[in-house]
mmCIF file of C-alpha atoms in Angstrom:
data_model
loop_
_atom_site.group_PDB
_atom_site.id
_atom_site.type_symbol
_atom_site.label_atom_id
_atom_site.label_comp_id
_atom_site.label_asym_id
_atom_site.label_seq_id
_atom_site.Cartn_x
_atom_site.Cartn_y
_atom_site.Cartn_z
ATOM 1 C CA MET A 1 -98.808 -76.610 25.334
ATOM 2 C CA ASN A 2 -100.687 -79.444 25.013
ATOM 3 C CA ASP A 3 -97.009 -81.338 24.775
ATOM 4 C CA SER A 4 -95.624 -80.079 27.937
ATOM 5 C CA MET A 5 -96.219 -83.502 29.659
ATOM 6 C CA ASP A 6 -94.395 -85.130 27.523
ATOM 7 C CA PRO A 7 -90.553 -86.330 28.633
ATOM 8 C CA ARG A 8 -89.028 -86.065 25.366
ATOM 9 C CA ALA A 9 -91.283 -82.169 24.387
ATOM 10 C CA VAL A 10 -89.697 -81.281 27.658
ATOM 11 C CA ARG A 11 -86.807 -82.174 26.617
ATOM 12 C CA SER A 12 -87.156 -80.831 23.003
ATOM 13 C CA ARG A 13 -87.638 -77.378 24.568
ATOM 14 C CA GLU A 14 -85.120 -77.120 26.768
ATOM 15 C CA ALA A 15 -82.129 -78.344 24.142
ATOM 16 C CA MET A 16 -84.101 -74.686 22.480
ATOM 17 C CA LEU A 17 -83.926 -72.714 24.953
ATOM 18 C CA VAL A 18 -79.761 -73.306 25.413
ATOM 19 C CA ALA A 19 -78.811 -73.542 21.845
ATOM 20 C CA ALA A 20 -81.213 -69.880 22.214
ATOM 21 C CA ARG A 21 -78.413 -68.585 24.920
ATOM 22 C CA ASP A 22 -75.926 -69.673 23.885
ATOM 23 C CA LEU A 23 -76.702 -67.952 20.207
ATOM 24 C CA LEU A 24 -77.472 -64.713 22.422
ATOM 25 C CA GLN A 25 -74.409 -64.891 24.358
ATOM 26 C CA ARG A 26 -71.914 -65.209 21.168
ATOM 27 C CA GLU A 27 -73.926 -63.444 18.289
ATOM 28 C CA GLY A 28 -76.381 -61.334 19.857
ATOM 29 C CA PRO A 29 -80.340 -60.980 19.841
ATOM 30 C CA GLY A 30 -79.856 -60.698 15.890
ATOM 31 C CA ALA A 31 -78.405 -64.880 15.962
ATOM 32 C CA VAL A 32 -81.755 -65.967 17.889
ATOM 33 C CA THR A 33 -83.438 -66.740 14.869
ATOM 34 C CA HIS A 34 -85.819 -70.071 14.476
ATOM 35 C CA GLN A 35 -83.467 -71.049 12.085
ATOM 36 C CA ARG A 36 -80.610 -71.058 13.751
ATOM 37 C CA VAL A 37 -82.004 -71.845 16.609
ATOM 38 C CA ALA A 38 -83.051 -75.078 15.282
ATOM 39 C CA GLN A 39 -79.721 -76.072 13.499
ATOM 40 C CA HIS A 40 -77.826 -75.162 16.522
ATOM 41 C CA ALA A 41 -80.265 -77.569 18.812
ATOM 42 C CA GLY A 42 -80.524 -79.661 16.094
ATOM 43 C CA VAL A 43 -84.229 -79.471 15.109
ATOM 44 C CA GLY A 44 -86.625 -78.675 12.667
ATOM 45 C CA ARG A 45 -87.455 -75.509 12.164
ATOM 46 C CA ALA A 46 -90.928 -76.483 12.308
ATOM 47 C CA THR A 47 -90.513 -77.497 16.147
ATOM 48 C CA VAL A 48 -89.163 -74.133 17.361
ATOM 49 C CA TYR A 49 -92.301 -72.786 15.456
ATOM 50 C CA ARG A 50 -94.299 -75.050 16.942
ATOM 51 C CA HIS A 51 -93.039 -73.681 20.646
ATOM 52 C CA TRP A 52 -92.407 -69.611 19.883
ATOM 53 C CA PRO A 53 -94.983 -69.010 16.898
ATOM 54 C CA ASP A 54 -93.167 -65.528 16.441
ATOM 55 C CA ALA A 55 -89.376 -64.666 16.903
ATOM 56 C CA GLU A 56 -90.177 -61.695 19.949
ATOM 57 C CA GLN A 57 -91.731 -64.644 22.309
ATOM 58 C CA LEU A 58 -88.361 -66.244 21.083
ATOM 59 C CA LEU A 59 -86.044 -63.854 21.941
ATOM 60 C CA LEU A 60 -88.024 -63.618 25.395
ATOM 61 C CA GLU A 61 -87.918 -66.837 26.588
ATOM 62 C CA THR A 62 -84.683 -67.185 26.081
ATOM 63 C CA LEU A 63 -84.222 -63.623 28.450
ATOM 64 C CA ASN A 64 -85.732 -65.771 31.202
ATOM 65 C CA GLY A 65 -82.742 -67.311 31.487
ATOM 66 C CA VAL A 66 -81.578 -64.708 34.302
ATOM 67 C CA VAL A 67 -82.809 -65.578 37.598
ATOM 68 C CA MET A 68 -81.892 -62.450 40.669
ATOM 69 C CA PRO A 69 -81.616 -64.271 44.046
ATOM 70 C CA PHE A 70 -80.221 -61.411 44.927
ATOM 71 C CA PHE A 71 -81.264 -59.216 48.615
ATOM 72 C CA ARG A 72 -83.282 -62.892 49.705
ATOM 73 C CA ASP A 73 -83.568 -63.714 53.671
ATOM 74 C CA PRO A 74 -80.866 -61.184 54.856
ATOM 75 C CA VAL A 75 -79.100 -61.474 58.147
ATOM 76 C CA THR A 76 -77.418 -59.001 60.771
ATOM 77 C CA PRO A 77 -75.283 -57.474 60.891
ATOM 78 C CA VAL A 78 -76.437 -56.411 57.697
ATOM 79 C CA ARG A 79 -73.328 -54.601 56.113
ATOM 80 C CA PRO A 80 -71.445 -57.513 55.906
ATOM 81 C CA TRP A 81 -73.706 -60.017 54.305
ATOM 82 C CA LEU A 82 -74.888 -56.690 51.537
ATOM 83 C CA ARG A 83 -70.805 -56.881 50.788
ATOM 84 C CA SER A 84 -71.302 -60.437 50.086
ATOM 85 C CA GLN A 85 -74.575 -59.952 48.181
ATOM 86 C CA LEU A 86 -72.811 -57.224 45.850
ATOM 87 C CA LEU A 87 -69.751 -58.976 45.623
ATOM 88 C CA THR A 88 -72.101 -62.458 44.044
ATOM 89 C CA LEU A 89 -73.833 -60.101 41.826
ATOM 90 C CA ALA A 90 -70.661 -58.170 40.371
ATOM 91 C CA ASP A 91 -69.607 -61.885 39.114
ATOM 92 C CA GLU A 92 -72.805 -62.697 37.791
ATOM 93 C CA MET A 93 -72.641 -59.460 35.806
ATOM 94 C CA ALA A 94 -69.090 -60.070 34.183
ATOM 95 C CA LEU A 95 -70.440 -63.291 32.765
ATOM 96 C CA PRO A 96 -71.033 -62.990 28.945
ATOM 97 C CA ALA A 97 -74.176 -64.456 28.907
ATOM 98 C CA VAL A 98 -75.902 -62.305 32.296
ATOM 99 C CA ALA A 99 -74.424 -59.020 30.404
ATOM 100 C CA ALA A 100 -75.802 -59.598 27.534
ATOM 101 C CA VAL A 101 -79.277 -60.599 28.686
ATOM 102 C CA ALA A 102 -79.025 -57.633 30.655
ATOM 103 C CA LEU A 103 -78.335 -55.299 28.414
ATOM 104 C CA THR A 104 -80.713 -57.112 25.383
ATOM 105 C CA LEU A 105 -83.432 -56.536 28.306
ATOM 106 C CA MET A 106 -82.534 -52.979 28.995
ATOM 107 C CA GLN A 107 -82.056 -52.316 24.596
ATOM 108 C CA GLY A 108 -84.759 -53.796 23.276
ATOM 109 C CA ALA A 109 -87.630 -52.425 25.985
ATOM 110 C CA LEU A 110 -87.255 -48.985 24.434
ATOM 111 C CA TRP A 111 -88.841 -51.066 21.174
ATOM 112 C CA GLU A 112 -90.211 -53.658 22.276
ATOM 113 C CA PRO A 113 -93.479 -53.298 24.951
ATOM 114 C CA HIS A 114 -93.514 -57.004 25.827
ATOM 115 C CA ILE A 115 -89.229 -56.784 26.726
ATOM 116 C CA ALA A 116 -90.283 -53.356 28.605
ATOM 117 C CA THR A 117 -92.941 -55.967 31.093
ATOM 118 C CA ARG A 118 -89.977 -58.037 31.586
ATOM 119 C CA ARG A 119 -87.943 -55.554 32.715
ATOM 120 C CA ASP A 120 -90.296 -54.009 34.894
ATOM 121 C CA ALA A 121 -91.299 -56.810 36.709
ATOM 122 C CA LEU A 122 -86.628 -57.782 37.269
ATOM 123 C CA VAL A 123 -86.723 -54.262 38.396
ATOM 124 C CA ALA A 124 -89.742 -54.496 40.891
ATOM 125 C CA THR A 125 -88.603 -57.526 42.283
ATOM 126 C CA LEU A 126 -84.968 -56.029 43.057
ATOM 127 C CA THR A 127 -86.538 -53.667 44.939
ATOM 128 C CA ASP A 128 -88.830 -55.407 46.644
ATOM 129 C CA GLN A 129 -86.229 -57.776 47.723
ATOM 130 C CA LEU A 130 -84.120 -54.414 49.029
ATOM 131 C CA ARG A 131 -87.023 -53.306 50.989
ATOM 132 C CA PRO A 132 -86.908 -55.505 53.739
ATOM 133 C CA VAL A 133 -82.482 -55.068 53.759
ATOM 134 C CA LEU A 134 -83.300 -51.599 54.569
ATOM 135 C CA GLN A 135 -85.342 -52.268 56.875
ATOM 136 C CA LEU A 136 -84.103 -54.135 59.237
ATOM 137 C CA ALA A 137 -80.974 -51.830 58.536
ATOM 138 C CA VAL A 138 -82.668 -49.476 59.988
ATOM 139 C CA SER A 139 -84.612 -51.411 62.540
ATOM 140 C CA THR A 140 -81.941 -52.843 64.216
ATOM 141 C CA GLY A 141 -80.311 -49.515 64.047
ATOM 142 C CA GLU A 142 -77.018 -50.323 62.015
ATOM 143 C CA LEU A 143 -77.976 -47.280 59.137
ATOM 144 C CA ASP A 144 -79.127 -44.521 59.945
ATOM 145 C CA THR A 145 -80.487 -43.370 56.549
ATOM 146 C CA ALA A 146 -83.524 -42.122 54.535
ATOM 147 C CA CYS A 147 -83.003 -43.768 51.525
ATOM 148 C CA ASP A 148 -85.660 -45.497 49.701
ATOM 149 C CA ALA A 149 -85.986 -48.861 48.215
ATOM 150 C CA GLN A 150 -85.592 -47.616 44.298
ATOM 151 C CA ASP A 151 -83.280 -45.044 45.272
ATOM 152 C CA ALA A 152 -80.749 -47.955 46.916
ATOM 153 C CA ALA A 153 -81.346 -50.355 44.054
ATOM 154 C CA ALA A 154 -79.923 -47.079 41.677
ATOM 155 C CA LEU A 155 -77.208 -46.635 44.135
ATOM 156 C CA LEU A 156 -76.167 -49.931 44.930
ATOM 157 C CA ILE A 157 -77.130 -52.060 41.209
ATOM 158 C CA GLY A 158 -76.492 -48.624 39.009
ATOM 159 C CA PRO A 159 -72.469 -48.272 39.513
ATOM 160 C CA ILE A 160 -71.760 -52.326 38.974
ATOM 161 C CA LEU A 161 -74.092 -52.310 36.272
ATOM 162 C CA PHE A 162 -71.523 -49.633 35.282
ATOM 163 C CA ARG A 163 -67.944 -51.006 35.798
ATOM 164 C CA THR A 164 -69.135 -54.364 34.099
ATOM 165 C CA THR A 165 -71.060 -53.081 30.976
ATOM 166 C CA MET A 166 -69.124 -49.746 29.946
ATOM 167 C CA GLN A 167 -65.724 -50.026 31.733
ATOM 168 C CA THR A 168 -65.992 -53.572 31.426
ATOM 169 C CA ASP A 169 -63.327 -53.627 34.485
ATOM 170 C CA LYS A 170 -63.479 -55.896 37.764
ATOM 171 C CA VAL A 171 -65.704 -54.376 40.771
ATOM 172 C CA THR A 172 -63.217 -54.141 43.628
ATOM 173 C CA ALA A 173 -63.931 -54.579 47.620
ATOM 174 C CA PRO A 174 -63.036 -50.654 47.707
ATOM 175 C CA LEU A 175 -66.059 -49.886 45.418
ATOM 176 C CA ILE A 176 -68.289 -52.354 46.551
ATOM 177 C CA ASP A 177 -67.589 -49.883 49.967
ATOM 178 C CA TYR A 178 -68.394 -46.388 48.005
ATOM 179 C CA LEU A 179 -71.849 -48.575 47.291
ATOM 180 C CA LEU A 180 -73.119 -49.599 51.125
ATOM 181 C CA SER A 181 -71.773 -46.056 52.480
ATOM 182 C CA SER A 182 -73.868 -44.053 49.320
ATOM 183 C CA LEU A 183 -76.670 -45.426 51.486
ATOM 184 C CA GLY A 184 -76.275 -43.711 54.574
ATOM 185 C CA THR A 185 -74.601 -43.860 57.764
ATOM 186 C CA TRP A 186 -73.363 -47.611 59.067
ATOM 187 C CA HIS A 187 -72.548 -48.159 62.735
ATOM 188 C CA LEU A 188 -70.200 -50.548 63.747
ATOM 189 C CA ALA A 189 -72.094 -53.698 64.780
ATOM 190 C CA ASP A 190 -70.575 -53.124 67.914
ATOM 191 C CA ASP A 191 -71.689 -49.462 68.271
ATOM 192 C CA VAL A 192 -75.708 -50.872 68.175
ATOM 193 C CA MET B 1 -64.447 -39.141 0.876
ATOM 194 C CA ASN B 2 -63.308 -36.576 -2.050
ATOM 195 C CA ASP B 3 -66.997 -35.333 -2.441
ATOM 196 C CA SER B 4 -66.492 -34.220 1.274
ATOM 197 C CA MET B 5 -66.117 -30.580 0.407
ATOM 198 C CA ASP B 6 -69.085 -30.402 -2.296
ATOM 199 C CA PRO B 7 -71.965 -28.569 -0.034
ATOM 200 C CA ARG B 8 -74.659 -30.234 -1.806
ATOM 201 C CA ALA B 9 -72.953 -33.403 -0.418
ATOM 202 C CA VAL B 10 -72.496 -32.689 3.165
ATOM 203 C CA ARG B 11 -75.966 -31.885 2.751
ATOM 204 C CA SER B 12 -77.126 -35.073 2.003
ATOM 205 C CA ARG B 13 -74.630 -36.858 4.316
ATOM 206 C CA GLU B 14 -76.429 -34.911 7.425
ATOM 207 C CA ALA B 15 -79.751 -35.723 6.215
ATOM 208 C CA MET B 16 -78.865 -39.452 5.889
ATOM 209 C CA LEU B 17 -77.506 -38.887 9.665
ATOM 210 C CA VAL B 18 -80.491 -37.488 10.907
ATOM 211 C CA ALA B 19 -82.734 -39.880 9.378
ATOM 212 C CA ALA B 20 -80.682 -42.521 10.681
ATOM 213 C CA ARG B 21 -80.740 -41.368 14.739
ATOM 214 C CA ASP B 22 -84.680 -40.912 14.041
ATOM 215 C CA LEU B 23 -84.961 -44.239 12.691
ATOM 216 C CA LEU B 24 -82.658 -45.152 15.363
ATOM 217 C CA GLN B 25 -84.695 -44.023 18.503
ATOM 218 C CA ARG B 26 -88.340 -44.504 17.151
ATOM 219 C CA GLU B 27 -87.491 -48.097 15.953
ATOM 220 C CA GLY B 28 -84.436 -49.523 17.198
ATOM 221 C CA PRO B 29 -80.780 -49.898 15.795
ATOM 222 C CA GLY B 30 -82.702 -52.936 13.487
ATOM 223 C CA ALA B 31 -84.058 -50.131 11.542
ATOM 224 C CA VAL B 32 -80.984 -48.395 10.277
ATOM 225 C CA THR B 33 -80.551 -50.202 7.146
ATOM 226 C CA HIS B 34 -79.044 -48.756 3.793
ATOM 227 C CA GLN B 35 -82.798 -48.503 2.805
ATOM 228 C CA ARG B 36 -84.485 -47.082 5.738
ATOM 229 C CA VAL B 37 -82.374 -44.761 5.735
ATOM 230 C CA ALA B 38 -82.517 -43.649 1.824
ATOM 231 C CA GLN B 39 -86.196 -43.567 1.761
ATOM 232 C CA HIS B 40 -86.460 -41.885 5.299
ATOM 233 C CA ALA B 41 -83.682 -38.789 4.180
ATOM 234 C CA GLY B 42 -85.351 -38.837 0.312
ATOM 235 C CA VAL B 43 -81.775 -39.981 -1.228
ATOM 236 C CA GLY B 44 -80.978 -42.818 -3.274
ATOM 237 C CA ARG B 45 -79.903 -45.749 -1.612
ATOM 238 C CA ALA B 46 -76.920 -46.192 -3.508
ATOM 239 C CA THR B 47 -75.747 -42.424 -1.565
ATOM 240 C CA VAL B 48 -76.177 -44.483 1.328
ATOM 241 C CA TYR B 49 -74.314 -46.613 -0.241
ATOM 242 C CA ARG B 50 -71.683 -44.445 -1.237
ATOM 243 C CA HIS B 51 -71.158 -42.559 2.290
ATOM 244 C CA TRP B 52 -71.409 -46.176 4.671
ATOM 245 C CA PRO B 53 -70.277 -49.193 2.786
ATOM 246 C CA ASP B 54 -71.644 -51.126 5.440
ATOM 247 C CA ALA B 55 -74.056 -51.780 7.665
ATOM 248 C CA GLU B 56 -72.056 -51.921 10.973
ATOM 249 C CA GLN B 57 -70.411 -48.138 9.591
ATOM 250 C CA LEU B 58 -73.653 -46.842 9.134
ATOM 251 C CA LEU B 59 -74.874 -47.460 12.754
ATOM 252 C CA LEU B 60 -71.360 -46.543 14.385
ATOM 253 C CA GLU B 61 -71.756 -42.748 12.832
ATOM 254 C CA THR B 62 -75.778 -42.683 14.045
ATOM 255 C CA LEU B 63 -73.868 -43.459 17.130
ATOM 256 C CA ASN B 64 -71.894 -40.616 17.266
ATOM 257 C CA GLY B 65 -74.938 -38.095 17.826
ATOM 258 C CA VAL B 66 -73.766 -38.488 21.391
ATOM 259 C CA VAL B 67 -71.541 -35.498 22.861
ATOM 260 C CA MET B 68 -69.817 -35.940 26.347
ATOM 261 C CA PRO B 69 -69.474 -32.436 27.333
ATOM 262 C CA PHE B 70 -69.788 -32.743 30.956
ATOM 263 C CA PHE B 71 -67.809 -32.739 33.413
ATOM 264 C CA ARG B 72 -65.884 -29.604 31.593
ATOM 265 C CA ASP B 73 -64.634 -26.603 33.502
ATOM 266 C CA PRO B 74 -65.631 -27.676 37.241
ATOM 267 C CA VAL B 75 -65.790 -24.133 39.014
ATOM 268 C CA THR B 76 -65.464 -24.454 42.905
ATOM 269 C CA PRO B 77 -66.835 -25.036 44.844
ATOM 270 C CA VAL B 78 -66.830 -28.083 43.505
ATOM 271 C CA ARG B 79 -70.333 -29.316 44.952
ATOM 272 C CA PRO B 80 -72.999 -27.402 43.665
ATOM 273 C CA TRP B 81 -70.989 -27.508 39.736
ATOM 274 C CA LEU B 82 -71.350 -30.966 40.055
ATOM 275 C CA ARG B 83 -74.487 -31.495 41.265
ATOM 276 C CA SER B 84 -75.958 -29.283 38.088
ATOM 277 C CA GLN B 85 -73.991 -31.020 35.710
ATOM 278 C CA LEU B 86 -75.657 -34.450 36.918
ATOM 279 C CA LEU B 87 -78.618 -32.991 36.807
ATOM 280 C CA THR B 88 -77.706 -32.049 33.074
ATOM 281 C CA LEU B 89 -76.737 -35.155 32.383
ATOM 282 C CA ALA B 90 -79.799 -36.758 34.497
ATOM 283 C CA ASP B 91 -82.494 -34.908 31.438
ATOM 284 C CA GLU B 92 -80.295 -35.843 28.935
ATOM 285 C CA MET B 93 -80.375 -39.566 29.257
ATOM 286 C CA ALA B 94 -84.339 -38.740 29.835
ATOM 287 C CA LEU B 95 -84.460 -38.363 26.006
ATOM 288 C CA PRO B 96 -85.426 -41.383 24.090
ATOM 289 C CA ALA B 97 -82.476 -40.178 21.338
ATOM 290 C CA VAL B 98 -79.828 -40.225 24.358
ATOM 291 C CA ALA B 99 -81.069 -43.291 25.824
ATOM 292 C CA ALA B 100 -81.527 -45.334 22.352
ATOM 293 C CA VAL B 101 -77.525 -44.243 21.633
ATOM 294 C CA ALA B 102 -76.349 -45.248 25.061
ATOM 295 C CA LEU B 103 -77.851 -48.523 24.986
ATOM 296 C CA THR B 104 -77.330 -49.852 21.623
ATOM 297 C CA LEU B 105 -73.367 -48.470 22.440
ATOM 298 C CA MET B 106 -73.878 -50.997 25.592
ATOM 299 C CA GLN B 107 -75.286 -53.599 24.289
ATOM 300 C CA GLY B 108 -73.546 -53.721 20.224
ATOM 301 C CA ALA B 109 -70.022 -53.761 22.132
ATOM 302 C CA LEU B 110 -70.692 -56.639 23.539
ATOM 303 C CA TRP B 111 -70.907 -58.637 19.421
ATOM 304 C CA GLU B 112 -69.576 -55.691 17.478
ATOM 305 C CA PRO B 113 -65.727 -54.944 18.511
ATOM 306 C CA HIS B 114 -65.922 -51.301 16.454
ATOM 307 C CA ILE B 115 -68.525 -50.575 18.741
ATOM 308 C CA ALA B 116 -66.990 -51.962 21.795
ATOM 309 C CA THR B 117 -63.941 -49.864 21.207
ATOM 310 C CA ARG B 118 -66.513 -46.494 20.495
ATOM 311 C CA ARG B 119 -67.816 -47.531 24.042
ATOM 312 C CA ASP B 120 -64.761 -47.343 25.935
ATOM 313 C CA ALA B 121 -63.428 -44.658 24.303
ATOM 314 C CA LEU B 122 -66.600 -42.471 24.899
ATOM 315 C CA VAL B 123 -65.793 -44.115 28.790
ATOM 316 C CA ALA B 124 -62.036 -43.054 28.717
ATOM 317 C CA THR B 125 -63.341 -39.969 28.042
ATOM 318 C CA LEU B 126 -65.966 -39.441 30.839
ATOM 319 C CA THR B 127 -62.884 -40.517 33.411
ATOM 320 C CA ASP B 128 -60.668 -38.045 31.872
ATOM 321 C CA GLN B 129 -63.345 -35.269 32.111
ATOM 322 C CA LEU B 130 -63.967 -36.389 36.208
ATOM 323 C CA ARG B 131 -60.597 -36.755 37.347
ATOM 324 C CA PRO B 132 -59.752 -32.556 37.331
ATOM 325 C CA VAL B 133 -63.563 -32.655 38.774
ATOM 326 C CA LEU B 134 -61.968 -35.325 41.997
ATOM 327 C CA GLN B 135 -58.248 -33.145 41.808
ATOM 328 C CA LEU B 136 -59.753 -29.714 42.143
ATOM 329 C CA ALA B 137 -62.574 -30.397 45.095
ATOM 330 C CA VAL B 138 -59.517 -32.440 46.995
ATOM 331 C CA SER B 139 -57.379 -29.609 46.507
ATOM 332 C CA THR B 140 -59.774 -26.926 47.847
ATOM 333 C CA GLY B 141 -60.164 -28.881 50.689
ATOM 334 C CA GLU B 142 -63.499 -29.322 49.846
ATOM 335 C CA LEU B 143 -64.028 -33.253 49.169
ATOM 336 C CA ASP B 144 -62.528 -35.847 51.251
ATOM 337 C CA THR B 145 -61.392 -39.199 49.495
ATOM 338 C CA ALA B 146 -58.981 -41.814 48.548
ATOM 339 C CA CYS B 147 -61.467 -42.536 45.337
ATOM 340 C CA ASP B 148 -60.338 -42.486 41.623
ATOM 341 C CA ALA B 149 -61.734 -40.975 38.629
ATOM 342 C CA GLN B 150 -62.453 -44.242 37.190
ATOM 343 C CA ASP B 151 -64.950 -44.993 40.837
ATOM 344 C CA ALA B 152 -66.387 -41.680 40.383
ATOM 345 C CA ALA B 153 -67.664 -42.344 36.911
ATOM 346 C CA ALA B 154 -68.892 -45.358 37.633
ATOM 347 C CA LEU B 155 -70.687 -43.940 41.283
ATOM 348 C CA LEU B 156 -71.746 -40.499 39.861
ATOM 349 C CA ILE B 157 -73.434 -41.947 36.636
ATOM 350 C CA GLY B 158 -74.189 -46.284 36.861
ATOM 351 C CA PRO B 159 -77.168 -45.196 39.329
ATOM 352 C CA ILE B 160 -78.472 -42.634 36.729
ATOM 353 C CA LEU B 161 -78.143 -45.056 33.829
ATOM 354 C CA PHE B 162 -80.240 -47.257 36.267
ATOM 355 C CA ARG B 163 -82.859 -44.933 36.949
ATOM 356 C CA THR B 164 -83.497 -43.340 33.373
ATOM 357 C CA THR B 165 -83.403 -46.985 31.351
ATOM 358 C CA MET B 166 -84.140 -49.612 33.805
ATOM 359 C CA GLN B 167 -86.297 -47.522 36.396
ATOM 360 C CA THR B 168 -87.257 -45.631 33.464
ATOM 361 C CA ASP B 169 -87.817 -42.774 36.153
ATOM 362 C CA LYS B 170 -86.986 -39.254 37.081
ATOM 363 C CA VAL B 171 -83.077 -39.038 38.864
ATOM 364 C CA THR B 172 -84.982 -36.684 41.413
ATOM 365 C CA ALA B 173 -82.916 -34.287 43.953
ATOM 366 C CA PRO B 174 -81.990 -36.776 47.038
ATOM 367 C CA LEU B 175 -80.861 -39.431 44.553
ATOM 368 C CA ILE B 176 -78.955 -36.740 43.186
ATOM 369 C CA ASP B 177 -77.282 -36.079 46.886
ATOM 370 C CA TYR B 178 -76.670 -39.233 47.466
ATOM 371 C CA LEU B 179 -74.836 -39.316 44.745
ATOM 372 C CA LEU B 180 -72.323 -36.795 45.984
ATOM 373 C CA SER B 181 -72.060 -38.363 49.308
ATOM 374 C CA SER B 182 -71.224 -41.991 48.069
ATOM 375 C CA LEU B 183 -68.243 -39.721 46.402
ATOM 376 C CA GLY B 184 -66.492 -39.121 50.541
ATOM 377 C CA THR B 185 -67.410 -36.659 53.062
ATOM 378 C CA TRP B 186 -67.653 -33.283 51.839
ATOM 379 C CA HIS B 187 -67.300 -29.939 53.788
ATOM 380 C CA LEU B 188 -69.748 -26.758 53.141
ATOM 381 C CA ALA B 189 -67.816 -24.240 51.693
ATOM 382 C CA ASP B 190 -68.389 -22.001 55.182
ATOM 383 C CA ASP B 191 -65.412 -24.689 56.001
ATOM 384 C CA VAL B 192 -63.296 -24.665 54.114
#
């Protein structure tokens, strides 16, 4: 975009994305239209069209709001570190904006190839971030497991997603302990 | 509905629901409109309106297609029985029609109170069906656990949902074994 360096254009683009995410969170993906975003951000509809010529691009960029800074830079002992990562993930997933983006990504991916690409990238990132976590826990003797990173992602994140979006209830400390135990046999730091 | 006993009306209603589910599966919930369903089922638009005066009712009834005959009438030993139930659930979730309904239910519930009510009923049913399964396994000494039925639902179904809809990959036998182990300590049938 040739006006990408203009600070005014940058601010206006940011305002449109804030408006789009707000609409998504409060009314769902159907509300993320050029007209509603323009009204909500206080810009002309042509401005929204200029940045995102079609509705799918607009929704896709709105979904970009989710960053996934989870499972990075693990430390030993791994178990308490991983527990705190999972509690943070649970807190994030409980936020309406994050749940809205996650479920729109999951559901939209069934019919929109571009959304499926985005979902696949997110899943690949999570798996890539979990791999060194498992390796560290196994290499230090803290965890006995044959579980791979893909299974670990399903075992750790699946129940948190189910608890927050299907059961719409809190992720409790005992549930987190069940998640950790599902990976394999942990040895207390003292035993290592 | 006063024409509910007329076999022709029953057939026409069924044809509209089949058309609606087909549209949902192939194009997403946005395609489940009175006009598209009428075209697809070969009936007049007024007929669709007569059965479902608004679009939300139409979508809601379309989502009814999911039955949940899982976790019913457990037998001992519980572990192999539960494993086969989970494999069947995984096969169901891998069907595009079931994934479409499940994700539309999860996502739509964020913004539509009636869909949220439907989702809550589904979750409550699953929990109620898992409760006697856990009780049987614990009472016969096959399973040591303090896990309640709500946690068990999240631990067993969450990873299957994540694997089929986020990772879009197969639920493998080892993953099912991790799920079962996450509930607690199982004793072999011989030990009981």
